[in-house]
mmCIF file of C-alpha atoms (C1' of nucleotides) in Angstrom:
data_model
loop_
_atom_site.group_PDB
_atom_site.id
_atom_site.type_symbol
_atom_site.label_atom_id
_atom_site.label_comp_id
_atom_site.label_asym_id
_atom_site.label_seq_id
_atom_site.Cartn_x
_atom_site.Cartn_y
_atom_site.Cartn_z
ATOM 1 C CA UNK K 877 68.008 208.476 118.092
ATOM 2 C CA UNK K 878 71.007 210.471 116.794
ATOM 3 C CA UNK K 879 73.289 209.111 114.230
ATOM 4 C CA UNK K 880 76.111 208.767 116.652
ATOM 5 C CA UNK K 881 73.976 206.800 118.988
ATOM 6 C CA UNK K 882 72.781 204.507 116.274
ATOM 7 C CA UNK K 883 76.261 204.019 115.151
ATOM 8 C CA UNK K 884 77.199 203.103 118.800
ATOM 9 C CA UNK K 885 74.484 200.552 118.879
ATOM 10 C CA UNK K 886 75.306 198.880 115.580
ATOM 11 C CA UNK K 887 79.112 198.875 116.274
ATOM 12 C CA UNK K 888 78.406 197.196 119.839
ATOM 13 C CA UNK K 889 76.376 194.446 118.089
ATOM 14 C CA UNK K 890 78.907 193.786 115.447
ATOM 15 C CA UNK K 891 81.730 193.798 117.831
ATOM 16 C CA UNK K 892 79.861 191.363 120.322
ATOM 17 C CA UNK K 893 78.962 189.085 117.237
ATOM 18 C CA UNK K 894 81.866 189.121 114.903
ATOM 19 C CA UNK K 895 84.642 190.460 117.167
ATOM 20 C CA UNK K 896 86.442 193.767 117.224
ATOM 21 C CA UNK K 897 89.378 192.794 115.033
ATOM 22 C CA UNK K 898 86.994 191.069 112.431
ATOM 23 C CA UNK K 899 84.655 194.045 112.242
ATOM 24 C CA UNK K 900 85.613 196.718 109.846
ATOM 25 C CA UNK K 901 84.535 200.415 109.842
ATOM 26 C CA UNK K 902 83.132 199.915 106.259
ATOM 27 C CA UNK K 903 80.831 197.253 107.587
ATOM 28 C CA UNK K 904 79.528 199.373 110.356
ATOM 29 C CA UNK K 905 78.953 202.029 107.977
ATOM 30 C CA UNK K 906 77.094 199.903 105.639
ATOM 31 C CA UNK K 907 74.852 198.608 108.229
ATOM 32 C CA UNK K 908 74.143 202.176 109.459
ATOM 33 C CA UNK K 909 73.509 203.249 105.882
ATOM 34 C CA UNK K 910 76.201 205.948 105.966
ATOM 35 C CA UNK K 911 79.700 206.389 104.620
ATOM 36 C CA UNK K 912 82.821 205.167 106.409
ATOM 37 C CA UNK K 913 83.875 208.877 106.469
ATOM 38 C CA UNK K 914 80.827 209.620 108.486
ATOM 39 C CA UNK K 915 81.662 206.943 111.109
ATOM 40 C CA UNK K 916 85.049 208.599 111.525
ATOM 41 C CA UNK K 917 83.444 211.898 111.780
ATOM 42 C CA UNK K 918 81.437 210.941 114.906
ATOM 43 C CA UNK K 919 84.225 208.684 116.407
ATOM 44 C CA UNK K 920 87.659 209.740 115.579
ATOM 45 C CA UNK K 921 89.046 206.164 115.469
ATOM 46 C CA UNK K 922 87.956 202.740 115.583
ATOM 47 C CA UNK K 923 89.267 202.394 119.149
ATOM 48 C CA UNK K 924 87.213 205.540 120.147
ATOM 49 C CA UNK K 925 84.329 203.704 118.865
ATOM 50 C CA UNK K 926 85.012 200.596 120.925
ATOM 51 C CA UNK K 927 85.351 202.919 123.903
ATOM 52 C CA UNK K 928 81.936 204.642 123.201
ATOM 53 C CA UNK K 929 80.448 201.009 122.789
ATOM 54 C CA UNK K 930 81.364 199.526 126.098
ATOM 55 C CA UNK K 931 82.322 202.503 128.134
ATOM 56 C CA UNK K 932 78.781 203.121 129.571
ATOM 57 C CA UNK K 933 78.601 199.473 130.805
ATOM 58 C CA UNK K 934 81.898 200.013 132.699
ATOM 59 C CA UNK K 935 80.591 203.210 134.176
ATOM 60 C CA UNK K 936 77.473 201.489 135.460
ATOM 61 C CA UNK K 937 79.279 198.437 136.871
ATOM 62 C CA UNK K 938 81.488 200.950 138.714
ATOM 63 C CA UNK K 939 78.347 202.483 140.356
ATOM 64 C CA UNK K 940 77.070 199.041 141.231
ATOM 65 C CA UNK K 941 80.440 198.271 142.777
ATOM 66 C CA UNK K 942 80.984 201.790 144.633
ATOM 67 C CA UNK K 943 78.737 201.273 147.815
ATOM 68 C CA UNK K 944 80.695 197.821 148.307
ATOM 69 C CA UNK K 945 84.073 199.745 148.385
ATOM 70 C CA UNK K 946 83.022 201.169 152.002
ATOM 71 C CA UNK K 947 80.577 198.626 153.336
ATOM 72 C CA UNK K 948 81.950 195.224 151.871
ATOM 73 C CA UNK K 949 79.769 192.877 150.004
ATOM 74 C CA UNK K 950 77.338 192.301 152.786
ATOM 75 C CA UNK K 951 74.249 190.524 151.590
ATOM 76 C CA UNK K 952 75.584 188.517 148.657
ATOM 77 C CA UNK K 953 71.937 187.687 147.520
ATOM 78 C CA UNK K 954 71.240 191.385 147.026
ATOM 79 C CA UNK K 955 74.424 192.037 145.280
ATOM 80 C CA UNK K 956 73.946 189.125 142.881
ATOM 81 C CA UNK K 957 70.363 190.516 142.007
ATOM 82 C CA UNK K 958 71.987 193.787 141.201
ATOM 83 C CA UNK K 959 74.778 192.008 139.260
ATOM 84 C CA UNK K 960 72.280 190.006 137.194
ATOM 85 C CA UNK K 961 70.269 193.023 136.518
ATOM 86 C CA UNK K 962 73.574 194.559 135.212
ATOM 87 C CA UNK K 963 74.251 191.437 133.056
ATOM 88 C CA UNK K 964 70.787 191.639 131.420
ATOM 89 C CA UNK K 965 70.973 195.172 130.615
ATOM 90 C CA UNK K 966 74.610 195.055 129.259
ATOM 91 C CA UNK K 967 74.653 191.815 127.962
ATOM 92 C CA UNK K 968 76.244 192.593 124.579
ATOM 93 C CA UNK K 969 78.939 194.633 126.253
ATOM 94 C CA UNK K 970 79.724 191.982 128.809
ATOM 95 C CA UNK K 971 79.851 189.123 126.021
ATOM 96 C CA UNK K 972 82.011 191.239 124.004
ATOM 97 C CA UNK K 973 84.329 191.797 126.920
ATOM 98 C CA UNK K 974 84.313 188.250 127.792
ATOM 99 C CA UNK K 975 85.288 187.059 124.373
ATOM 100 C CA UNK K 976 87.444 189.862 123.049
ATOM 101 C CA UNK K 977 88.948 191.340 126.050
ATOM 102 C CA UNK K 978 91.899 188.986 126.397
ATOM 103 C CA UNK K 979 93.112 189.747 122.833
ATOM 104 C CA UNK K 980 92.787 193.543 123.403
ATOM 105 C CA UNK K 981 95.638 194.244 125.443
ATOM 106 C CA UNK K 982 96.780 197.910 125.960
ATOM 107 C CA UNK K 983 93.434 199.160 124.743
ATOM 108 C CA UNK K 984 92.617 201.856 127.694
ATOM 109 C CA UNK K 985 88.883 200.952 127.895
ATOM 110 C CA UNK K 986 89.509 197.166 128.058
ATOM 111 C CA UNK K 987 92.056 197.573 130.748
ATOM 112 C CA UNK K 988 89.453 199.651 132.711
ATOM 113 C CA UNK K 989 87.118 196.595 132.388
ATOM 114 C CA UNK K 990 89.988 194.250 133.434
ATOM 115 C CA UNK K 991 90.406 196.305 136.514
ATOM 116 C CA UNK K 992 86.723 196.048 137.211
ATOM 117 C CA UNK K 993 86.879 192.274 137.047
ATOM 118 C CA UNK K 994 89.748 192.162 139.582
ATOM 119 C CA UNK K 995 87.744 194.295 141.962
ATOM 120 C CA UNK K 996 84.677 192.117 141.531
ATOM 121 C CA UNK K 997 86.851 189.037 142.325
ATOM 122 C CA UNK K 998 88.166 190.727 145.449
ATOM 123 C CA UNK K 999 84.653 191.217 146.608
ATOM 124 C CA UNK K 1000 84.043 187.566 146.282
ATOM 125 C CA UNK K 1001 87.356 186.951 147.973
ATOM 126 C CA UNK K 1002 88.422 184.994 145.110
ATOM 127 C CA UNK K 1003 92.031 184.976 145.746
ATOM 128 C CA UNK K 1004 91.789 184.017 149.332
ATOM 129 C CA UNK K 1005 89.518 181.032 148.817
ATOM 130 C CA UNK K 1006 90.066 177.552 147.441
ATOM 131 C CA UNK K 1007 90.913 176.630 143.886
ATOM 132 C CA UNK K 1008 87.242 175.450 143.480
ATOM 133 C CA UNK K 1009 85.826 178.892 144.793
ATOM 134 C CA UNK K 1010 87.864 180.705 142.116
ATOM 135 C CA UNK K 1011 86.714 178.333 139.468
ATOM 136 C CA UNK K 1012 83.090 178.942 140.577
ATOM 137 C CA UNK K 1013 83.649 182.640 140.165
ATOM 138 C CA UNK K 1014 85.072 182.214 136.714
ATOM 139 C CA UNK K 1015 82.377 179.787 135.544
ATOM 140 C CA UNK K 1016 79.543 182.087 136.904
ATOM 141 C CA UNK K 1017 81.131 185.168 135.158
ATOM 142 C CA UNK K 1018 82.012 183.703 131.761
ATOM 143 C CA UNK K 1019 78.964 181.217 131.739
ATOM 144 C CA UNK K 1020 76.445 183.936 132.373
ATOM 145 C CA UNK K 1021 77.774 185.825 129.581
ATOM 146 C CA UNK K 1022 77.947 183.133 127.201
ATOM 147 C CA UNK K 1023 74.595 181.842 127.809
ATOM 148 C CA UNK K 1024 72.860 185.195 127.616
ATOM 149 C CA UNK K 1025 74.405 185.782 124.151
ATOM 150 C CA UNK K 1026 73.863 182.283 122.626
ATOM 151 C CA UNK K 1027 69.996 181.925 122.951
ATOM 152 C CA UNK K 1028 69.654 180.470 119.593
ATOM 153 C CA UNK K 1029 72.454 177.774 119.859
ATOM 154 C CA UNK K 1030 70.386 176.312 122.759
ATOM 155 C CA UNK K 1031 66.996 176.869 121.214
ATOM 156 C CA UNK K 1032 66.311 179.512 124.022
ATOM 157 C CA UNK K 1033 64.683 181.906 121.522
ATOM 158 C CA UNK K 1034 61.331 181.456 122.811
ATOM 159 C CA UNK K 1035 62.346 182.903 126.110
ATOM 160 C CA UNK K 1036 59.016 184.127 127.361
ATOM 161 C CA UNK K 1037 59.767 186.904 129.851
ATOM 162 C CA UNK K 1038 62.798 188.697 131.028
ATOM 163 C CA UNK K 1039 61.650 188.120 134.643
ATOM 164 C CA UNK K 1040 61.784 184.209 134.300
ATOM 165 C CA UNK K 1041 65.361 184.684 132.854
ATOM 166 C CA UNK K 1042 66.355 186.850 135.607
ATOM 167 C CA UNK K 1043 64.981 184.633 138.394
ATOM 168 C CA UNK K 1044 66.557 181.635 136.908
ATOM 169 C CA UNK K 1045 69.933 183.394 136.538
ATOM 170 C CA UNK K 1046 69.876 184.608 140.080
ATOM 171 C CA UNK K 1047 69.233 181.103 141.215
ATOM 172 C CA UNK K 1048 72.022 179.607 139.416
ATOM 173 C CA UNK K 1049 74.384 182.303 140.350
ATOM 174 C CA UNK K 1050 73.370 181.847 144.028
ATOM 175 C CA UNK K 1051 74.114 178.085 143.760
ATOM 176 C CA UNK K 1052 77.585 178.976 142.388
ATOM 177 C CA UNK K 1053 78.641 181.971 144.521
ATOM 178 C CA UNK K 1054 76.020 182.533 147.261
ATOM 179 C CA UNK N 303 107.414 167.874 115.668
ATOM 180 C CA UNK N 304 106.911 168.321 111.928
ATOM 181 C CA UNK N 305 106.587 171.891 110.649
ATOM 182 C CA UNK N 306 102.903 171.160 109.741
ATOM 183 C CA UNK N 307 102.083 170.126 113.234
ATOM 184 C CA UNK N 308 103.978 172.951 114.651
ATOM 185 C CA UNK N 309 102.100 175.376 112.457
ATOM 186 C CA UNK N 310 98.740 173.954 113.624
ATOM 187 C CA UNK N 311 99.734 174.325 117.250
ATOM 188 C CA UNK N 312 100.662 177.979 116.685
ATOM 189 C CA UNK N 313 97.511 178.840 114.550
ATOM 190 C CA UNK N 314 95.390 177.327 117.231
ATOM 191 C CA UNK N 315 96.863 179.337 119.980
ATOM 192 C CA UNK N 316 96.635 182.375 117.919
ATOM 193 C CA UNK N 317 93.101 181.837 116.916
ATOM 194 C CA UNK N 318 92.056 181.270 120.456
ATOM 195 C CA UNK N 319 93.799 184.252 121.866
ATOM 196 C CA UNK N 320 93.135 186.863 119.263
ATOM 197 C CA UNK N 321 90.356 185.398 117.196
ATOM 198 C CA UNK N 322 90.121 184.026 113.793
ATOM 199 C CA UNK N 323 89.451 186.993 111.836
ATOM 200 C CA UNK N 324 92.074 189.123 113.736
ATOM 201 C CA UNK N 325 94.867 186.527 113.072
ATOM 202 C CA UNK N 326 96.651 186.812 109.747
ATOM 203 C CA UNK N 327 98.586 184.127 107.968
ATOM 204 C CA UNK N 328 101.552 186.514 108.023
ATOM 205 C CA UNK N 329 101.689 186.651 111.870
ATOM 206 C CA UNK N 330 101.410 182.737 112.034
ATOM 207 C CA UNK N 331 104.103 182.552 109.663
ATOM 208 C CA UNK N 332 106.267 184.924 111.689
ATOM 209 C CA UNK N 333 105.786 183.129 114.937
ATOM 210 C CA UNK N 334 106.712 179.930 113.289
ATOM 211 C CA UNK N 335 109.735 181.417 111.638
ATOM 212 C CA UNK N 336 108.770 180.610 108.193
ATOM 213 C CA UNK N 337 107.431 182.341 105.186
ATOM 214 C CA UNK N 338 103.472 182.977 104.618
ATOM 215 C CA UNK N 339 103.935 180.996 101.482
ATOM 216 C CA UNK N 340 105.192 178.085 103.477
ATOM 217 C CA UNK N 341 102.029 178.183 105.731
ATOM 218 C CA UNK N 342 99.901 178.138 102.441
ATOM 219 C CA UNK N 343 101.869 175.286 101.165
ATOM 220 C CA UNK N 344 100.967 173.037 104.202
ATOM 221 C CA UNK N 345 97.366 174.329 104.431
ATOM 222 C CA UNK N 346 95.923 175.488 101.141
ATOM 223 C CA UNK N 347 93.924 178.302 102.835
ATOM 224 C CA UNK N 348 93.285 179.949 106.100
ATOM 225 C CA UNK N 349 90.020 178.135 106.464
ATOM 226 C CA UNK N 350 91.710 174.663 106.004
ATOM 227 C CA UNK N 351 94.289 175.884 108.734
ATOM 228 C CA UNK N 352 91.182 176.573 111.042
ATOM 229 C CA UNK N 353 89.877 173.087 110.054
ATOM 230 C CA UNK N 354 93.241 171.333 110.922
ATOM 231 C CA UNK N 355 93.259 173.345 114.216
ATOM 232 C CA UNK N 356 89.947 172.429 115.709
ATOM 233 C CA UNK N 357 88.831 169.387 113.681
ATOM 234 C CA UNK N 358 90.681 166.880 116.090
ATOM 235 C CA UNK N 359 88.955 168.179 119.011
ATOM 236 C CA UNK N 360 85.533 167.601 117.286
ATOM 237 C CA UNK N 361 86.516 163.968 116.246
ATOM 238 C CA UNK N 362 87.578 163.301 119.643
ATOM 239 C CA UNK N 363 84.300 164.687 121.306
ATOM 240 C CA UNK N 364 82.202 162.636 118.792
ATOM 241 C CA UNK N 365 84.097 159.552 120.124
ATOM 242 C CA UNK N 366 82.964 160.519 123.752
ATOM 243 C CA UNK N 367 79.482 160.895 122.455
ATOM 244 C CA UNK N 368 79.178 157.866 120.408
ATOM 245 C CA UNK N 369 78.330 155.253 123.027
ATOM 246 C CA UNK N 370 75.675 157.378 124.325
ATOM 247 C CA UNK N 371 74.044 157.479 121.051
ATOM 248 C CA UNK N 372 72.810 153.915 121.627
ATOM 249 C CA UNK N 373 72.773 153.637 125.477
ATOM 250 C CA UNK N 374 71.653 157.133 126.445
ATOM 251 C CA UNK N 375 73.518 159.153 128.802
ATOM 252 C CA UNK N 376 73.322 156.854 131.738
ATOM 253 C CA UNK N 377 75.477 157.647 134.804
ATOM 254 C CA UNK N 378 75.889 161.449 134.390
ATOM 255 C CA UNK N 379 78.716 161.624 136.776
ATOM 256 C CA UNK N 380 80.726 159.207 134.460
ATOM 257 C CA UNK N 381 79.857 161.215 131.488
ATOM 258 C CA UNK N 382 80.792 164.311 133.215
ATOM 259 C CA UNK N 383 84.189 163.033 134.123
ATOM 260 C CA UNK N 384 84.817 162.044 130.539
ATOM 261 C CA UNK N 385 83.618 165.459 129.405
ATOM 262 C CA UNK N 386 85.762 167.367 131.694
ATOM 263 C CA UNK N 387 88.858 165.356 130.553
ATOM 264 C CA UNK N 388 87.771 166.468 126.985
ATOM 265 C CA UNK N 389 87.795 170.213 128.218
ATOM 266 C CA UNK N 390 91.027 170.003 129.783
ATOM 267 C CA UNK N 391 92.833 168.228 126.692
ATOM 268 C CA UNK N 392 91.192 170.468 124.191
ATOM 269 C CA UNK N 393 90.836 173.726 126.115
ATOM 270 C CA UNK N 394 92.189 176.018 123.504
ATOM 271 C CA UNK N 395 89.895 174.364 120.806
ATOM 272 C CA UNK N 396 86.848 174.777 123.041
ATOM 273 C CA UNK N 397 87.667 178.157 123.997
ATOM 274 C CA UNK N 398 88.081 179.172 120.470
ATOM 275 C CA UNK N 399 84.698 177.637 119.445
ATOM 276 C CA UNK N 400 82.942 179.218 122.273
ATOM 277 C CA UNK N 401 84.312 182.630 121.548
ATOM 278 C CA UNK N 402 84.666 182.757 117.664
ATOM 279 C CA UNK N 403 82.049 180.104 116.678
ATOM 280 C CA UNK N 404 78.899 182.412 116.551
ATOM 281 C CA UNK N 405 80.813 184.605 114.042
ATOM 282 C CA UNK N 406 81.914 181.933 111.729
ATOM 283 C CA UNK N 407 78.759 181.059 110.177
ATOM 284 C CA UNK N 408 78.877 178.793 106.981
ATOM 285 C CA UNK N 409 82.426 177.622 108.128
ATOM 286 C CA UNK N 410 82.006 173.829 107.721
ATOM 287 C CA UNK N 411 84.225 172.742 110.595
ATOM 288 C CA UNK N 412 82.352 175.260 112.787
ATOM 289 C CA UNK N 413 79.125 173.883 111.676
ATOM 290 C CA UNK N 414 80.265 170.488 112.732
ATOM 291 C CA UNK N 415 81.119 171.758 116.188
ATOM 292 C CA UNK N 416 77.668 173.441 116.390
ATOM 293 C CA UNK N 417 76.053 170.166 115.538
ATOM 294 C CA UNK N 418 77.964 168.531 118.336
ATOM 295 C CA UNK N 419 76.799 171.050 120.813
ATOM 296 C CA UNK N 420 73.160 170.272 119.703
ATOM 297 C CA UNK N 421 73.761 166.621 120.241
ATOM 298 C CA UNK N 422 75.297 167.348 123.660
ATOM 299 C CA UNK N 423 72.299 169.522 124.548
ATOM 300 C CA UNK N 424 70.115 166.615 123.539
ATOM 301 C CA UNK N 425 71.917 164.169 125.819
ATOM 302 C CA UNK N 426 71.201 166.680 128.659
ATOM 303 C CA UNK N 427 67.496 166.909 127.531
ATOM 304 C CA UNK N 428 68.107 170.623 127.582
ATOM 305 C CA UNK N 429 65.012 171.479 125.286
ATOM 306 C CA UNK N 430 62.594 169.195 127.233
ATOM 307 C CA UNK N 431 63.588 170.729 130.585
ATOM 308 C CA UNK N 432 62.825 174.086 132.184
ATOM 309 C CA UNK N 433 64.324 177.379 131.325
ATOM 310 C CA UNK N 434 66.510 177.237 134.328
ATOM 311 C CA UNK N 435 67.850 173.742 133.175
ATOM 312 C CA UNK N 436 68.517 175.149 129.702
ATOM 313 C CA UNK N 437 70.390 177.969 131.460
ATOM 314 C CA UNK N 438 72.416 175.766 133.711
ATOM 315 C CA UNK N 439 73.663 173.774 130.589
ATOM 316 C CA UNK N 440 74.765 177.113 128.741
ATOM 317 C CA UNK N 441 76.333 178.503 131.928
ATOM 318 C CA UNK N 442 78.346 175.187 132.442
ATOM 319 C CA UNK N 443 79.417 174.996 128.837
ATOM 320 C CA UNK N 444 80.398 178.693 128.364
ATOM 321 C CA UNK N 445 81.746 179.100 131.826
ATOM 322 C CA UNK N 446 84.007 176.122 131.938
ATOM 323 C CA UNK N 447 85.656 177.184 128.556
ATOM 324 C CA UNK N 448 85.968 180.682 129.628
ATOM 325 C CA UNK N 449 87.342 179.927 133.107
ATOM 326 C CA UNK N 450 89.866 177.372 131.607
ATOM 327 C CA UNK N 451 91.519 179.968 129.331
ATOM 328 C CA UNK N 452 91.534 182.955 131.530
ATOM 329 C CA UNK N 453 93.649 181.721 134.207
ATOM 330 C CA UNK N 454 95.795 184.930 134.659
ATOM 331 C CA UNK N 455 92.794 187.020 134.844
ATOM 332 C CA UNK N 456 91.763 185.370 137.909
ATOM 333 C CA UNK N 457 95.256 184.908 139.317
ATOM 334 C CA UNK N 458 94.991 181.091 138.784
ATOM 335 C CA UNK N 459 98.407 180.685 137.151
ATOM 336 C CA UNK N 460 99.738 178.931 140.128
ATOM 337 C CA UNK N 461 97.450 176.103 139.564
ATOM 338 C CA UNK N 462 99.364 173.272 141.317
ATOM 339 C CA UNK N 463 98.187 170.209 139.600
ATOM 340 C CA UNK N 464 95.880 169.372 136.750
ATOM 341 C CA UNK N 465 94.172 166.769 139.114
ATOM 342 C CA UNK N 466 92.970 169.470 141.476
ATOM 343 C CA UNK N 467 91.631 171.507 138.609
ATOM 344 C CA UNK N 468 89.995 168.470 137.325
ATOM 345 C CA UNK N 469 88.307 167.489 140.396
ATOM 346 C CA UNK N 470 87.127 171.118 141.218
ATOM 347 C CA UNK N 471 85.564 171.343 137.706
ATOM 348 C CA UNK N 472 83.813 167.850 138.032
ATOM 349 C CA UNK N 473 82.353 169.041 141.251
ATOM 350 C CA UNK N 474 81.067 172.330 139.908
ATOM 351 C CA UNK N 475 79.676 170.841 136.745
ATOM 352 C CA UNK N 476 77.865 168.133 138.839
ATOM 353 C CA UNK N 477 76.523 170.814 140.973
ATOM 354 C CA UNK N 478 75.204 172.408 137.735
ATOM 355 C CA UNK N 479 73.998 169.474 135.768
ATOM 356 C CA UNK N 480 74.257 166.214 137.719
ATOM 357 C "C1'" DT M 1457 125.543 160.013 92.402
ATOM 358 C "C1'" DC M 1458 121.556 161.748 90.818
ATOM 359 C "C1'" DA M 1459 116.710 162.259 89.856
ATOM 360 C "C1'" DG M 1460 112.341 163.316 91.495
ATOM 361 C "C1'" DA M 1461 109.600 164.665 95.344
ATOM 362 C "C1'" DA M 1462 108.837 167.622 99.276
ATOM 363 C "C1'" DA M 1463 109.524 171.874 101.495
ATOM 364 C "C1'" DC M 1464 109.995 176.387 101.130
ATOM 365 C "C1'" DT M 1465 110.640 181.176 99.194
ATOM 366 C "C1'" DG M 1466 109.983 186.016 97.007
ATOM 367 C "C1'" DT M 1467 107.138 188.347 94.036
ATOM 368 C "C1'" DC M 1468 103.155 189.761 92.624
ATOM 369 C "C1'" DC M 1469 97.942 190.404 92.520
ATOM 370 C "C1'" DG M 1470 93.139 192.527 93.652
ATOM 371 C "C1'" DA M 1471 90.765 193.609 97.629
ATOM 372 C "C1'" DT M 1472 90.340 195.628 101.956
ATOM 373 C "C1'" DC M 1473 92.138 197.688 106.019
ATOM 374 C "C1'" DG M 1474 92.037 202.024 109.242
ATOM 375 C "C1'" DG M 1475 92.469 206.825 108.536
ATOM 376 C "C1'" DT M 1476 93.052 211.791 106.072
ATOM 377 C "C1'" DC M 1477 91.369 215.578 103.825
ATOM 378 C "C1'" DA M 1478 89.196 218.896 100.794
ATOM 379 C "C1'" DG M 1479 84.789 219.627 99.489
ATOM 380 C "C1'" DT M 1480 79.575 219.453 99.519
ATOM 381 C "C1'" DT M 1481 75.133 219.041 101.754
ATOM 382 C "C1'" DT M 1482 72.001 220.184 105.377
ATOM 383 C "C1'" DG M 1483 69.647 222.507 109.307
ATOM 384 C "C1'" DG M 1484 68.853 226.037 112.589
ATOM 385 C "C1'" DC M 1485 69.026 230.832 113.784
ATOM 386 C "C1'" DA M 1486 69.627 236.004 113.163
ATOM 387 C "C1'" DT D 758 67.389 235.610 103.042
ATOM 388 C "C1'" DG D 759 71.859 234.814 104.245
ATOM 389 C "C1'" DC D 760 75.239 232.660 106.898
ATOM 390 C "C1'" DC D 761 77.811 229.517 109.754
ATOM 391 C "C1'" DA D 762 78.540 225.207 111.892
ATOM 392 C "C1'" DA D 763 77.509 220.476 111.922
ATOM 393 C "C1'" DA D 764 76.885 216.442 109.255
ATOM 394 C "C1'" DC D 765 78.333 214.028 105.634
ATOM 395 C "C1'" DT D 766 80.749 212.436 101.406
ATOM 396 C "C1'" DG D 767 83.985 210.546 97.696
ATOM 397 C "C1'" DA D 768 88.793 210.243 96.570
ATOM 398 C "C1'" DC D 769 92.804 208.949 98.115
ATOM 399 C "C1'" DC D 770 96.925 207.201 101.004
ATOM 400 C "C1'" DG D 771 100.109 203.514 102.715
ATOM 401 C "C1'" DA D 772 99.613 199.119 104.887
ATOM 402 C "C1'" DT D 773 98.082 194.568 105.095
ATOM 403 C "C1'" DC D 774 94.954 191.199 103.884
ATOM 404 C "C1'" DG D 775 94.365 186.018 101.736
ATOM 405 C "C1'" DG D 776 96.055 183.863 98.022
ATOM 406 C "C1'" DA D 777 98.369 182.341 93.292
ATOM 407 C "C1'" DC D 778 102.488 181.075 91.132
ATOM 408 C "C1'" DA D 779 107.059 180.197 89.363
ATOM 409 C "C1'" DG D 780 111.442 179.265 90.795
ATOM 410 C "C1'" DT D 781 114.925 177.537 94.564
ATOM 411 C "C1'" DT D 782 116.553 174.666 98.143
ATOM 412 C "C1'" DT D 783 116.606 170.198 100.720
ATOM 413 C "C1'" DC D 784 115.713 165.630 101.588
ATOM 414 C "C1'" DT D 785 115.594 160.933 100.291
ATOM 415 C "C1'" DG D 786 115.726 156.350 97.968
ATOM 416 C "C1'" DA D 787 117.478 153.856 93.854
#
DNA sequence: TCAGAAACTGTCCGATCGGTCAGTTTGGCA
DNA sequence: TGCCAAACTGACCGATCGGACAGTTTCTGA
């Protein structure tokens, strides 16, 4: 693993756990065992580091959404499975966005993610549905992100297999949105 | 409204919106139109301000939970209604705890809130249930908090009445946990 | 009216923030 | 071996952080 990729991984974990504003470049550097200058060599600013941290997740989600742009959401169950796979693979990024996003206005990469959520909401016809349907969408999105990143709070640390988690998540989200 | 209470309200809103670590005493002072020194006169430290901000919510939730300590959860529906009322009244506090709590280790008031969540999980027999039941609890808790505090993201700003929101929330949480 | 308490302020402190920059170390290739 | 670019560092910058403290204004009851 290159140092750059290592820094990206460490930064993402810290941003998700402690928050973007509360995480200093110095702390990231210490966790990586390099100097703060080295962090700023690989990423020219803290904001660029944030971009590198969650950008790939946005790109991936855009790919998941792309076919729906022309064909509509079609089979909800199939889409939810793809969505859950996305959540599991990018849980830290999603958690960070859910928790920190609202406070990071005018940050380009966060605006891109906000646009993504709006498109997602449109696919689920959130704004044409009832209030309850809107709320179901919000609860599913925020709740899945929260739950996936607070395993220890709920004594979920002994989660046996990723497959079981995936199946349970699909069942619950299908209940909420399917 | 006393200045102290005004400061508490402003601080809570900022902590919930921008995060505890990212909110400076100077900013709170500016929003309140007083000096930073004045903030530290009413609350001897930033941590005490955090305590004052979310402490009442914890006290209130403890009162909601108290009767269950002896009688068990009994009618889940009735408890969920009380819980939803709590969520609606203390949405900022809950949102702040959900988002910032994991990063605020060793802060006494946050530890108190964590203990509260553990007791809540115990009432719902989260740890004796299946993985899916645990996840339902986490999604319900985190999702409700997220949704209540991101109305504009989902174009929910035109929420007509609090009663409709309350009814929808009870329905959804009953689906998840009832 | 006036004294004491409460409320509030400006100034200062050491630490840390994100970021710049000149200089040093390191690794690969001719 | 010599060289150059990439990787990395420490020192430094102005700004801001949470907080201490002495002094000033404002309120209130005797």
